[in-house]
Amino acid sequence: AGCKAFIDGSLGARTAWFADVYDDDPRTKGEPVCDMTIYEKRVLEASRAGLQVATHAIGGAAVFAAWRAAGSALRSGAGRRRS
């Protein structure tokens, strides 16, 4: 069992969240579609409940945020490691 989360949008709409601005649109670097503190809390809660968390993360900043939240949940001892 598991749950799905979304951190950012898509490349075409320029809503994927990157650390730097888009090459073809220097007005934006995308942004998260949720509050990252709440996302991290929910990842931890889901992991403690034994749920797998699948996260939609397209841009580099979004991927890093998902990686950081997953690592934090693992370090806390929540959930179990899968091989």
Coordinates of N, CA and C in Angstrom, one line a residue:
A1 N 0.8 -1.2 0.0 CA 0.0 0.0 0.0 C 0.9 1.2 0.0
G2 N 0.3 2.3 -0.5 CA 1.1 3.5 -0.6 C 0.3 4.8 -0.8
C3 N 1.0 5.9 -1.1 CA 0.3 7.1 -1.4 C 1.2 7.9 -2.4
K4 N 0.6 8.8 -3.1 CA 1.2 9.6 -4.1 C 1.2 11.1 -3.7
A5 N 2.3 11.7 -3.9 CA 2.4 13.2 -3.6 C 2.9 13.9 -4.9
F6 N 2.6 15.2 -5.0 CA 3.1 16.0 -6.0 C 3.9 17.2 -5.4
I7 N 5.1 17.4 -5.9 CA 5.9 18.5 -5.5 C 5.9 19.6 -6.5
D8 N 5.9 19.3 -7.8 CA 6.0 20.3 -8.8 C 5.1 20.0 -10.0
G9 N 5.1 20.8 -11.0 CA 4.3 20.6 -12.2 C 5.0 20.0 -13.3
S10 N 5.0 20.6 -14.5 CA 5.5 20.0 -15.7 C 6.5 20.9 -16.4
L11 N 7.3 20.4 -17.3 CA 8.2 21.2 -18.1 C 7.5 22.1 -19.1
G12 N 6.5 21.6 -19.8 CA 5.8 22.3 -20.8 C 5.1 23.6 -20.3
A13 N 4.6 23.5 -19.1 CA 3.9 24.6 -18.5 C 4.9 25.5 -17.7
R14 N 6.2 25.1 -17.6 CA 7.2 25.8 -16.9 C 6.9 25.9 -15.4
T15 N 6.3 24.8 -14.9 CA 5.9 24.7 -13.5 C 6.8 23.6 -12.7
A16 N 7.6 22.9 -13.5 CA 8.6 22.0 -12.8 C 9.5 22.9 -12.0
W17 N 9.9 22.5 -10.8 CA 10.7 23.3 -9.9 C 12.2 23.1 -10.0
F18 N 12.9 24.0 -10.5 CA 14.3 24.0 -10.6 C 15.0 24.9 -9.7
A19 N 16.3 24.7 -9.5 CA 17.1 25.7 -8.6 C 17.4 26.9 -9.4
D20 N 17.5 26.8 -10.7 CA 17.8 27.9 -11.6 C 16.7 28.2 -12.5
V21 N 16.7 29.4 -13.1 CA 15.6 29.8 -14.1 C 15.7 28.9 -15.3
Y22 N 14.6 28.8 -16.0 CA 14.5 28.1 -17.3 C 15.4 28.9 -18.3
D23 N 16.1 28.2 -19.2 CA 16.9 28.8 -20.2 C 16.1 29.6 -21.1
D24 N 14.9 29.2 -21.5 CA 14.0 29.9 -22.4 C 13.0 30.8 -21.8
D25 N 13.0 30.9 -20.4 CA 12.1 31.8 -19.7 C 12.7 32.2 -18.4
P26 N 13.6 33.2 -18.5 CA 14.4 33.6 -17.3 C 13.5 34.2 -16.2
R27 N 12.2 34.3 -16.4 CA 11.3 34.9 -15.4 C 10.9 33.9 -14.3
T28 N 11.2 32.6 -14.6 CA 10.7 31.6 -13.7 C 11.7 30.4 -13.5
K29 N 11.6 29.8 -12.4 CA 12.3 28.5 -12.2 C 11.3 27.5 -11.6
G30 N 10.0 27.8 -11.9 CA 9.0 26.9 -11.3 C 8.9 27.1 -9.8
E31 N 8.0 26.3 -9.2 CA 7.9 26.4 -7.8 C 7.2 25.1 -7.3
P32 N 7.3 24.9 -6.0 CA 6.6 23.7 -5.4 C 5.1 24.0 -5.4
V33 N 4.3 22.9 -5.6 CA 2.9 23.1 -5.6 C 2.3 22.8 -4.2
C34 N 3.2 22.6 -3.2 CA 2.7 22.3 -1.9 C 3.7 22.9 -0.9
D35 N 3.3 23.1 0.3 CA 4.2 23.5 1.4 C 5.2 22.4 1.7
M36 N 6.5 22.7 1.6 CA 7.5 21.6 1.8 C 7.6 21.1 3.2
T37 N 7.3 21.9 4.2 CA 7.3 21.5 5.6 C 6.2 20.5 5.8
I38 N 5.0 20.7 5.2 CA 3.9 19.8 5.3 C 4.2 18.5 4.5
Y39 N 4.8 18.6 3.3 CA 5.2 17.5 2.5 C 6.1 16.6 3.3
E40 N 7.1 17.2 3.9 CA 8.1 16.4 4.7 C 7.4 15.7 5.9
K41 N 6.5 16.4 6.5 CA 5.8 15.8 7.7 C 4.9 14.6 7.2
R42 N 4.3 14.8 6.1 CA 3.4 13.7 5.5 C 4.2 12.5 5.1
V43 N 5.4 12.7 4.5 CA 6.3 11.6 4.1 C 6.7 10.8 5.4
L44 N 7.0 11.5 6.4 CA 7.4 10.9 7.7 C 6.2 10.1 8.3
E45 N 5.1 10.7 8.3 CA 3.9 10.0 8.8 C 3.5 8.8 8.0
A46 N 3.6 8.9 6.7 CA 3.3 7.7 5.8 C 4.3 6.6 6.1
S47 N 5.6 7.0 6.2 CA 6.6 6.0 6.4 C 6.4 5.3 7.7
R48 N 6.0 6.0 8.7 CA 5.8 5.4 10.1 C 4.6 4.5 10.0
A49 N 3.6 4.8 9.1 CA 2.5 3.9 8.9 C 2.7 2.7 8.0
G50 N 4.0 2.6 7.5 CA 4.4 1.5 6.7 C 4.0 1.6 5.2
L51 N 3.6 2.9 4.8 CA 3.2 3.1 3.5 C 4.4 3.5 2.6
Q52 N 4.4 3.1 1.3 CA 5.4 3.6 0.4 C 4.9 4.9 -0.1
V53 N 5.8 5.9 -0.4 CA 5.4 7.2 -0.9 C 6.0 7.3 -2.3
A54 N 5.2 7.5 -3.3 CA 5.6 7.9 -4.6 C 5.4 9.4 -4.8
T55 N 6.4 10.0 -5.3 CA 6.4 11.5 -5.4 C 6.6 11.9 -6.8
H56 N 5.8 12.7 -7.4 CA 5.9 13.4 -8.7 C 6.9 14.5 -8.4
A57 N 8.1 14.4 -9.0 CA 9.1 15.5 -8.9 C 9.9 15.5 -10.2
I58 N 9.7 16.6 -11.0 CA 10.3 16.7 -12.3 C 11.6 17.5 -12.3
G59 N 11.5 18.7 -11.7 CA 12.7 19.6 -11.7 C 13.7 19.2 -10.7
G60 N 14.9 19.6 -10.8 CA 16.0 19.3 -9.9 C 15.8 19.6 -8.5
A61 N 15.2 20.8 -8.2 CA 14.9 21.2 -6.9 C 13.8 20.3 -6.3
A62 N 12.9 19.9 -7.1 CA 11.8 19.0 -6.6 C 12.4 17.6 -6.3
V63 N 13.2 17.1 -7.1 CA 13.9 15.8 -6.9 C 14.7 15.8 -5.6
F64 N 15.5 16.9 -5.4 CA 16.3 17.0 -4.2 C 15.4 17.1 -3.0
A65 N 14.3 17.8 -3.1 CA 13.4 17.9 -1.9 C 12.8 16.5 -1.6
A66 N 12.4 15.8 -2.6 CA 11.9 14.4 -2.4 C 12.9 13.5 -1.8
W67 N 14.1 13.6 -2.3 CA 15.3 12.8 -1.8 C 15.5 13.1 -0.3
R68 N 15.5 14.4 0.0 CA 15.8 14.9 1.4 C 14.7 14.4 2.3
A69 N 13.5 14.4 1.9 CA 12.4 14.0 2.8 C 12.4 12.5 3.0
A70 N 12.7 11.7 2.0 CA 12.9 10.3 2.1 C 14.0 9.9 3.0
G71 N 15.1 10.6 2.8 CA 16.3 10.3 3.7 C 16.0 10.6 5.1
S72 N 15.3 11.7 5.4 CA 15.0 12.1 6.7 C 14.1 11.0 7.4
A73 N 13.1 10.5 6.6 CA 12.2 9.5 7.1 C 13.0 8.2 7.4
L74 N 13.9 7.9 6.6 CA 14.7 6.7 6.8 C 15.6 6.8 8.0
R75 N 16.2 8.0 8.2 CA 17.1 8.2 9.3 C 16.3 8.2 10.6
S76 N 15.1 8.6 10.6 CA 14.3 8.6 11.8 C 13.9 7.2 12.2
G77 N 14.1 6.2 11.4 CA 13.7 4.9 11.7 C 12.3 4.5 11.2
A78 N 11.7 5.4 10.6 CA 10.3 5.2 10.1 C 10.3 4.2 8.9
G79 N 9.3 3.4 8.9 CA 9.1 2.5 7.8 C 10.2 1.4 7.8
R80 N 10.4 0.8 6.7 CA 11.4 -0.2 6.6 C 12.2 -0.1 5.3
R81 N 13.4 -0.5 5.2 CA 14.2 -0.4 4.0 C 13.8 -1.5 3.1
R82 N 13.8 -1.2 1.8 CA 13.4 -2.2 0.8 C 14.7 -2.4 -0.1
S83 N 14.8 -3.6 -0.5 CA 16.0 -3.9 -1.3 C 15.6 -4.3 -2.7

